[in-house]
């Protein structure tokens, strides 16, 4: 636990690199279109609990993993963002299924430390193009849902993005009190 806290407060945070494809504003709402390369992520999932009930525990597991609670005892620094994949129902309410992931820092991409927690798995995620909307503050399910609705309305019905899932992203350590950065990402449909 101490390793996780020390790593979060004093470790280097590596932000996942991306290629900015465009910055757009529609109806007073600014968003970006970005391209992220394929990479390995540490992921953990939950079924049956709400977003707000499950995220704290799942995030803690991943922060402990990158903070040194792994088979090699390797503190990797931290990476941002923390990405929570959610699956909305037709009415916009989130299903009780989610996947939390954090990109394995670059120095460990070739050979990530083995998780000591059997709930954590390492997966190779393909490259992706996303529509992103940034917002501040502490974000829970209601804030992410509101921003997802705002991005949906901004993009319109004809925009080519996946509607069966989206990503809720947090760039800051859990203990950061102000100046927080959160984003909602919609996965662009590939042509």
PDB file of C-alpha atoms in Angstrom:
ATOM      1  CA  UNK A   1       0.000   0.000   0.000  1.00  0.00           C
ATOM      2  CA  UNK A   2       2.816   2.404   0.870  1.00  0.00           C
ATOM      3  CA  UNK A   3       4.423   1.717  -2.523  1.00  0.00           C
ATOM      4  CA  UNK A   4       1.192   2.685  -4.281  1.00  0.00           C
ATOM      5  CA  UNK A   5       0.883   5.959  -2.326  1.00  0.00           C
ATOM      6  CA  UNK A   6       4.561   6.830  -2.745  1.00  0.00           C
ATOM      7  CA  UNK A   7       4.397   6.027  -6.467  1.00  0.00           C
ATOM      8  CA  UNK A   8       1.227   8.124  -6.935  1.00  0.00           C
ATOM      9  CA  UNK A   9       2.556  11.154  -5.081  1.00  0.00           C
ATOM     10  CA  UNK A  10       6.247  11.139  -5.951  1.00  0.00           C
ATOM     11  CA  UNK A  11       6.640   8.855  -8.986  1.00  0.00           C
ATOM     12  CA  UNK A  12       6.996  10.081 -12.532  1.00  0.00           C
ATOM     13  CA  UNK A  13       3.754  10.161 -14.476  1.00  0.00           C
ATOM     14  CA  UNK A  14       4.082   9.166 -18.101  1.00  0.00           C
ATOM     15  CA  UNK A  15       1.208  10.468 -20.200  1.00  0.00           C
ATOM     16  CA  UNK A  16       0.262   8.219 -23.087  1.00  0.00           C
ATOM     17  CA  UNK A  17       1.457   9.812 -26.316  1.00  0.00           C
ATOM     18  CA  UNK A  18      -0.941  10.449 -29.167  1.00  0.00           C
ATOM     19  CA  UNK A  19      -1.147  12.190 -32.507  1.00  0.00           C
ATOM     20  CA  UNK A  20      -3.554  15.140 -32.540  1.00  0.00           C
ATOM     21  CA  UNK A  21      -5.569  14.833 -35.753  1.00  0.00           C
ATOM     22  CA  UNK A  22      -7.822  17.850 -35.228  1.00  0.00           C
ATOM     23  CA  UNK A  23      -9.303  20.296 -32.733  1.00  0.00           C
ATOM     24  CA  UNK A  24     -12.886  21.274 -33.443  1.00  0.00           C
ATOM     25  CA  UNK A  25     -15.615  23.416 -31.922  1.00  0.00           C
ATOM     26  CA  UNK A  26     -19.321  22.858 -32.553  1.00  0.00           C
ATOM     27  CA  UNK A  27     -22.090  24.723 -30.756  1.00  0.00           C
ATOM     28  CA  UNK A  28     -19.528  26.166 -28.330  1.00  0.00           C
ATOM     29  CA  UNK A  29     -18.154  22.760 -27.329  1.00  0.00           C
ATOM     30  CA  UNK A  30     -14.487  22.067 -28.124  1.00  0.00           C
ATOM     31  CA  UNK A  31     -13.241  18.539 -28.673  1.00  0.00           C
ATOM     32  CA  UNK A  32     -10.229  16.800 -30.181  1.00  0.00           C
ATOM     33  CA  UNK A  33      -9.737  13.864 -32.509  1.00  0.00           C
ATOM     34  CA  UNK A  34      -6.649  11.834 -31.511  1.00  0.00           C
ATOM     35  CA  UNK A  35      -4.826   8.723 -32.656  1.00  0.00           C
ATOM     36  CA  UNK A  36      -3.296   6.403 -30.053  1.00  0.00           C
ATOM     37  CA  UNK A  37      -0.883   3.593 -30.969  1.00  0.00           C
ATOM     38  CA  UNK A  38      -1.283  -0.028 -29.916  1.00  0.00           C
ATOM     39  CA  UNK A  39       0.145  -0.798 -26.463  1.00  0.00           C
ATOM     40  CA  UNK A  40       0.021  -3.181 -23.529  1.00  0.00           C
ATOM     41  CA  UNK A  41      -2.345  -2.322 -20.681  1.00  0.00           C
ATOM     42  CA  UNK A  42      -2.871  -3.753 -17.211  1.00  0.00           C
ATOM     43  CA  UNK A  43      -6.625  -4.301 -16.867  1.00  0.00           C
ATOM     44  CA  UNK A  44      -9.111  -5.451 -14.285  1.00  0.00           C
ATOM     45  CA  UNK A  45     -12.870  -5.818 -14.704  1.00  0.00           C
ATOM     46  CA  UNK A  46     -16.057  -5.900 -12.680  1.00  0.00           C
ATOM     47  CA  UNK A  47     -19.564  -7.228 -13.227  1.00  0.00           C
ATOM     48  CA  UNK A  48     -22.626  -6.597 -11.079  1.00  0.00           C
ATOM     49  CA  UNK A  49     -21.611  -3.393  -9.298  1.00  0.00           C
ATOM     50  CA  UNK A  50     -22.230   0.202 -10.292  1.00  0.00           C
ATOM     51  CA  UNK A  51     -19.501   2.496 -11.631  1.00  0.00           C
ATOM     52  CA  UNK A  52     -19.174   4.378  -8.345  1.00  0.00           C
ATOM     53  CA  UNK A  53     -19.160   1.161  -6.267  1.00  0.00           C
ATOM     54  CA  UNK A  54     -16.494  -0.615  -8.324  1.00  0.00           C
ATOM     55  CA  UNK A  55     -14.042   1.996  -9.623  1.00  0.00           C
ATOM     56  CA  UNK A  56     -12.275   2.794  -6.331  1.00  0.00           C
ATOM     57  CA  UNK A  57     -11.348  -0.829  -5.695  1.00  0.00           C
ATOM     58  CA  UNK A  58     -10.343  -1.520  -9.307  1.00  0.00           C
ATOM     59  CA  UNK A  59      -8.215   1.628  -9.591  1.00  0.00           C
ATOM     60  CA  UNK A  60      -6.500   0.774  -6.303  1.00  0.00           C
ATOM     61  CA  UNK A  61      -5.598  -2.701  -7.654  1.00  0.00           C
ATOM     62  CA  UNK A  62      -3.969  -1.197 -10.751  1.00  0.00           C
ATOM     63  CA  UNK A  63      -2.129   1.500  -8.808  1.00  0.00           C
ATOM     64  CA  UNK A  64      -0.776  -1.167  -6.458  1.00  0.00           C
ATOM     65  CA  UNK A  65       0.359  -3.243  -9.463  1.00  0.00           C
ATOM     66  CA  UNK A  66       2.316  -0.398 -11.079  1.00  0.00           C
ATOM     67  CA  UNK A  67       3.483   0.731  -7.618  1.00  0.00           C
ATOM     68  CA  UNK A  68       5.346  -2.546  -7.056  1.00  0.00           C
ATOM     69  CA  UNK A  69       2.762  -5.151  -6.013  1.00  0.00           C
ATOM     70  CA  UNK A  70       3.767  -7.512  -8.805  1.00  0.00           C
ATOM     71  CA  UNK A  71       5.832 -10.711  -9.012  1.00  0.00           C
ATOM     72  CA  UNK A  72       9.050  -8.748  -9.675  1.00  0.00           C
ATOM     73  CA  UNK A  73       8.380  -6.093  -6.980  1.00  0.00           C
ATOM     74  CA  UNK A  74       8.982  -3.466  -9.667  1.00  0.00           C
ATOM     75  CA  UNK A  75       7.638   0.080  -9.061  1.00  0.00           C
ATOM     76  CA  UNK A  76       7.089   1.325 -12.603  1.00  0.00           C
ATOM     77  CA  UNK A  77       6.134   4.949 -11.989  1.00  0.00           C
ATOM     78  CA  UNK A  78       2.649   5.971 -13.008  1.00  0.00           C
ATOM     79  CA  UNK A  79       0.943   6.328 -16.348  1.00  0.00           C
ATOM     80  CA  UNK A  80      -1.961   8.469 -17.432  1.00  0.00           C
ATOM     81  CA  UNK A  81      -4.728   8.304 -18.182  1.00  0.00           C
ATOM     82  CA  UNK A  82      -6.533   5.659 -16.218  1.00  0.00           C
ATOM     83  CA  UNK A  83      -9.140   4.405 -18.714  1.00  0.00           C
ATOM     84  CA  UNK A  84     -12.499   3.016 -17.605  1.00  0.00           C
ATOM     85  CA  UNK A  85     -14.447   1.289 -20.374  1.00  0.00           C
ATOM     86  CA  UNK A  86     -18.187   1.550 -19.797  1.00  0.00           C
ATOM     87  CA  UNK A  87     -21.137   0.030 -21.630  1.00  0.00           C
ATOM     88  CA  UNK A  88     -24.204   2.304 -21.704  1.00  0.00           C
ATOM     89  CA  UNK A  89     -27.718   0.998 -22.171  1.00  0.00           C
ATOM     90  CA  UNK A  90     -30.019   2.613 -24.741  1.00  0.00           C
ATOM     91  CA  UNK A  91     -31.315   5.054 -22.088  1.00  0.00           C
ATOM     92  CA  UNK A  92     -27.745   6.258 -21.324  1.00  0.00           C
ATOM     93  CA  UNK A  93     -27.542   4.559 -17.916  1.00  0.00           C
ATOM     94  CA  UNK A  94     -24.354   2.542 -17.529  1.00  0.00           C
ATOM     95  CA  UNK A  95     -24.600  -1.232 -17.343  1.00  0.00           C
ATOM     96  CA  UNK A  96     -23.055  -2.950 -14.331  1.00  0.00           C
ATOM     97  CA  UNK A  97     -20.035  -4.023 -16.350  1.00  0.00           C
ATOM     98  CA  UNK A  98     -16.789  -2.082 -16.630  1.00  0.00           C
ATOM     99  CA  UNK A  99     -13.127  -2.577 -17.411  1.00  0.00           C
ATOM    100  CA  UNK A 100     -10.416  -0.369 -15.870  1.00  0.00           C
ATOM    101  CA  UNK A 101      -7.069  -0.162 -17.635  1.00  0.00           C
ATOM    102  CA  UNK A 102      -3.780   1.672 -17.329  1.00  0.00           C
ATOM    103  CA  UNK A 103      -1.101   1.713 -19.997  1.00  0.00           C
ATOM    104  CA  UNK A 104       2.038  -0.119 -18.933  1.00  0.00           C
ATOM    105  CA  UNK A 105       4.829   2.519 -18.885  1.00  0.00           C
ATOM    106  CA  UNK A 106       7.079   2.549 -21.970  1.00  0.00           C
ATOM    107  CA  UNK A 107      10.122   1.074 -20.224  1.00  0.00           C
ATOM    108  CA  UNK A 108       8.042  -2.052 -19.430  1.00  0.00           C
ATOM    109  CA  UNK A 109       6.064  -2.427 -22.691  1.00  0.00           C
ATOM    110  CA  UNK A 110       8.253  -5.281 -24.008  1.00  0.00           C
ATOM    111  CA  UNK A 111       8.028  -7.317 -20.833  1.00  0.00           C
ATOM    112  CA  UNK A 112       5.527  -6.063 -18.227  1.00  0.00           C
ATOM    113  CA  UNK A 113       5.971  -7.351 -14.667  1.00  0.00           C
ATOM    114  CA  UNK A 114       3.704 -10.288 -13.868  1.00  0.00           C
ATOM    115  CA  UNK A 115       0.697  -9.230 -11.766  1.00  0.00           C
ATOM    116  CA  UNK A 116       0.592 -10.874  -8.332  1.00  0.00           C
ATOM    117  CA  UNK A 117      -3.183 -10.217  -8.167  1.00  0.00           C
ATOM    118  CA  UNK A 118      -4.945 -12.825 -10.319  1.00  0.00           C
ATOM    119  CA  UNK A 119      -7.722 -10.316 -11.150  1.00  0.00           C
ATOM    120  CA  UNK A 120      -5.244  -8.213 -13.179  1.00  0.00           C
ATOM    121  CA  UNK A 121      -4.336  -9.262 -16.691  1.00  0.00           C
ATOM    122  CA  UNK A 122      -2.024  -7.748 -19.298  1.00  0.00           C
ATOM    123  CA  UNK A 123      -3.625  -7.194 -22.678  1.00  0.00           C
ATOM    124  CA  UNK A 124      -2.431  -5.821 -25.992  1.00  0.00           C
ATOM    125  CA  UNK A 125      -4.861  -3.144 -27.134  1.00  0.00           C
ATOM    126  CA  UNK A 126      -4.941  -2.115 -30.788  1.00  0.00           C
ATOM    127  CA  UNK A 127      -4.341   1.445 -31.942  1.00  0.00           C
ATOM    128  CA  UNK A 128      -7.440   3.638 -31.909  1.00  0.00           C
ATOM    129  CA  UNK A 129      -8.788   6.982 -33.029  1.00  0.00           C
ATOM    130  CA  UNK A 130     -10.962   8.754 -30.450  1.00  0.00           C
ATOM    131  CA  UNK A 131     -13.121  11.859 -30.119  1.00  0.00           C
ATOM    132  CA  UNK A 132     -12.187  13.456 -26.780  1.00  0.00           C
ATOM    133  CA  UNK A 133     -13.954  15.952 -24.533  1.00  0.00           C
ATOM    134  CA  UNK A 134     -12.011  17.318 -21.544  1.00  0.00           C
ATOM    135  CA  UNK A 135     -13.479  18.547 -18.240  1.00  0.00           C
ATOM    136  CA  UNK A 136     -12.247  19.224 -14.700  1.00  0.00           C
ATOM    137  CA  UNK A 137     -13.123  18.347 -11.119  1.00  0.00           C
ATOM    138  CA  UNK A 138     -13.658  15.065  -9.327  1.00  0.00           C
ATOM    139  CA  UNK A 139     -15.596  12.845 -11.711  1.00  0.00           C
ATOM    140  CA  UNK A 140     -17.952  10.043 -10.784  1.00  0.00           C
ATOM    141  CA  UNK A 141     -20.549   8.237 -12.900  1.00  0.00           C
ATOM    142  CA  UNK A 142     -22.946  11.202 -13.112  1.00  0.00           C
ATOM    143  CA  UNK A 143     -20.229  13.605 -14.361  1.00  0.00           C
ATOM    144  CA  UNK A 144     -18.923  11.157 -16.967  1.00  0.00           C
ATOM    145  CA  UNK A 145     -22.474  10.428 -18.183  1.00  0.00           C
ATOM    146  CA  UNK A 146     -23.253  14.155 -18.472  1.00  0.00           C
ATOM    147  CA  UNK A 147     -20.068  14.813 -20.469  1.00  0.00           C
ATOM    148  CA  UNK A 148     -20.697  11.772 -22.683  1.00  0.00           C
ATOM    149  CA  UNK A 149     -24.170  13.124 -23.452  1.00  0.00           C
ATOM    150  CA  UNK A 150     -22.656  16.530 -24.242  1.00  0.00           C
ATOM    151  CA  UNK A 151     -20.141  14.948 -26.645  1.00  0.00           C
ATOM    152  CA  UNK A 152     -22.867  12.805 -28.253  1.00  0.00           C
ATOM    153  CA  UNK A 153     -25.019  15.871 -28.895  1.00  0.00           C
ATOM    154  CA  UNK A 154     -22.014  17.832 -30.192  1.00  0.00           C
ATOM    155  CA  UNK A 155     -20.949  15.132 -32.644  1.00  0.00           C
ATOM    156  CA  UNK A 156     -24.501  14.433 -33.821  1.00  0.00           C
ATOM    157  CA  UNK A 157     -26.181  11.258 -34.997  1.00  0.00           C
ATOM    158  CA  UNK A 158     -24.138  10.881 -38.182  1.00  0.00           C
ATOM    159  CA  UNK A 159     -20.690  10.893 -36.548  1.00  0.00           C
ATOM    160  CA  UNK A 160     -18.886   7.549 -37.005  1.00  0.00           C
ATOM    161  CA  UNK A 161     -18.278   6.422 -33.401  1.00  0.00           C
ATOM    162  CA  UNK A 162     -19.110   3.298 -31.423  1.00  0.00           C
ATOM    163  CA  UNK A 163     -22.189   3.721 -29.281  1.00  0.00           C
ATOM    164  CA  UNK A 164     -22.007   0.433 -27.365  1.00  0.00           C
ATOM    165  CA  UNK A 165     -19.043   1.545 -25.254  1.00  0.00           C
ATOM    166  CA  UNK A 166     -17.024   4.610 -24.365  1.00  0.00           C
ATOM    167  CA  UNK A 167     -14.049   5.498 -22.190  1.00  0.00           C
ATOM    168  CA  UNK A 168     -14.003   7.556 -18.979  1.00  0.00           C
ATOM    169  CA  UNK A 169     -10.453   8.831 -18.446  1.00  0.00           C
ATOM    170  CA  UNK A 170      -8.731  10.356 -15.444  1.00  0.00           C
ATOM    171  CA  UNK A 171      -5.253  11.873 -15.694  1.00  0.00           C
ATOM    172  CA  UNK A 172      -4.593  12.687 -12.040  1.00  0.00           C
ATOM    173  CA  UNK A 173      -3.647  10.773  -8.887  1.00  0.00           C
ATOM    174  CA  UNK A 174      -6.630  10.129  -6.608  1.00  0.00           C
ATOM    175  CA  UNK A 175      -5.310  12.516  -3.934  1.00  0.00           C
ATOM    176  CA  UNK A 176      -4.866  15.568  -6.197  1.00  0.00           C
ATOM    177  CA  UNK A 177      -7.258  18.192  -4.762  1.00  0.00           C
ATOM    178  CA  UNK A 178      -7.576  20.714  -7.637  1.00  0.00           C
ATOM    179  CA  UNK A 179      -6.721  21.292 -11.302  1.00  0.00           C
ATOM    180  CA  UNK A 180      -7.971  17.822 -12.188  1.00  0.00           C
ATOM    181  CA  UNK A 181      -8.211  16.628 -15.799  1.00  0.00           C
ATOM    182  CA  UNK A 182     -10.813  14.136 -16.963  1.00  0.00           C
ATOM    183  CA  UNK A 183     -11.902  13.171 -20.456  1.00  0.00           C
ATOM    184  CA  UNK A 184     -14.593  11.190 -22.207  1.00  0.00           C
ATOM    185  CA  UNK A 185     -13.404   9.278 -25.285  1.00  0.00           C
ATOM    186  CA  UNK A 186     -15.601   7.908 -28.051  1.00  0.00           C
ATOM    187  CA  UNK A 187     -13.968   5.286 -30.255  1.00  0.00           C
ATOM    188  CA  UNK A 188     -14.150   6.330 -33.885  1.00  0.00           C
ATOM    189  CA  UNK A 189     -15.485   3.698 -36.260  1.00  0.00           C
ATOM    190  CA  UNK A 190     -12.746   2.711 -38.676  1.00  0.00           C
ATOM    191  CA  UNK A 191     -13.742   3.209 -42.341  1.00  0.00           C
TER     192      UNK A 191
END
